[in-house]
Amino acid sequence: MIMKTKILHYPDLQKAKLRDSKSSNILSIKNEHFDDLKKLANGKKFYIKTYGCQANVRDEETIKGMLTQVGYEETNDIKNVDLIIINTCAVRENAEDKVYGEIGNLKKIRKENPDMVLAICGCMVEQPEILDFLIKTFPEVNLYFGTHEISYLYDLIYLALTTRERIVNIESKQGDVFEGLPSKRNNNYKAFVNIIYGCNKFCTYCIVPYTRGKERSRRFNDILDEVRELKKQGYKEITFLGQNVNAYGKDLNENHDFADLLEEAAKMGIPRIRFTTSHPWDFSSKMIDVIAKYDNIMKCIHLPVQSGNNQILKLMGRRYDREHYLNLVKEMRAKIPGLALSTDIIVGFPNETEEEFNDTLTLVDEVKYESAFTFIYSPRRGTPAAKMEDNISYKTKSERFQKLVDRLEIYISKDAETYVGTIQNVLVDCISKTDNKMVSGYTEKNKLVHFPGDETFIGQIVKVKITESHTYSLIGEIVHE
Ligand code: 5AD
Ligand code: SF4
């Protein structure tokens, strides 16, 4: 397929790195071709596939809301589809490899359907070299848009449909805040609520600050209005989202911080409030006090540590040291009885020595996390760490990775065992993937529980007696009151 490429904007990592102190613009959606696209899209089918973090999942919900508003209908039948959107993640190489595989698989479908729009969006295309490669390798893709362009989706699809050119619109911006975008949530009892976009931390290994722009908070009342509306609609759980929720409000002149936001939301009475992700650098005592005070703020904190060694933390640009982190954990555990702590850890940062890695193991021994995500360091082009020479072999990194997982599992299993015999409130999510007579859901502290039940349980909070524990899940039975 030969197609001309029309570049509206192309990403530029130097621009993506800029940070000013200006407040972000609060914008509402404006598309020239909304009505034109409505005529073309009515009854047409779309398919969307999302990779990556909750920010991407929330973007997917916005995209679905926008498409539904002009008449597109969602389908899982990829063979009969008029629009395919692949929403990508750039955080590690294996996330990108999955996307290459996915687009490769779509080649045939694309050939059979020349009128279709095949779009790639999300964090991956924010990287110029990756975008060059995609354009060269996958001529069948005819629309690329970035994380800042979702609000112009109607115009972009309209252009791709009517010009028969490959449209590229990815601008490396610090970013704005869009309010009032439509949204079709994936779930009618659990909701993600964005509170702050972007990241200013620039940890040296991480691509996210380049792909998602600067830290910019939504207005306090806009967020609370959304929570109020979700409560009215019967939602049982909300999760406040941000790359770093603790920075909430710092860029606004509203005099409200994350603790204030949590407190006001808790007072509204939604049964479960969660939040992710927290950076240890700006987690305040005031936040800990608010979490301790309200029963409906779940006693779980995801507190990425990344490494237990001070030299590595310094090279990572994390802005805290081991002692600061452990003191924070101590304060949290003292003020919030029964707190469940989870974390992210990277092994194999460039030149990490055995001793430095051992500091991560001893930190795990001290904190005794209730759950954890572990990663092998993946160099991201354009980040400072990717320029560091690295003399540690992949084999050594893999061995350390396994050692770390084994160590974490000791504590995760021990914690799981303490649940046996207790009664837990479980918000039921779905029929179990392995046994259709069982349902699966999460406790307040985010432990996965399977127990006998049917689809009438989905979306309900029920009492479950725990009868058995595994490292990553619990088995139980419903308690009839
Ligand atoms: N390599 C490996 N893991 C990474 N993360 C972010 N960037 C990288 C990278 N380049 C991990 C961090 C972060 C989580 C979301 O992903 O642990 O907290
Ligand atoms: Fe990446 Fe660090 Fe920002 Fe998290 S805080 S998104 S790891 S730069």
Coordinates of C-alpha atoms in Angstrom, one line a residue, residues 80 231 338 359 404 440:
N80 CA -15.3 -7.0 10.6
K231 CA -21.1 8.0 43.8
G338 CA -2.5 -3.4 59.2
D359 CA 20.9 -3.9 49.7
L404 CA 14.5 -11.0 44.4
S440 CA -13.0 -13.6 41.7

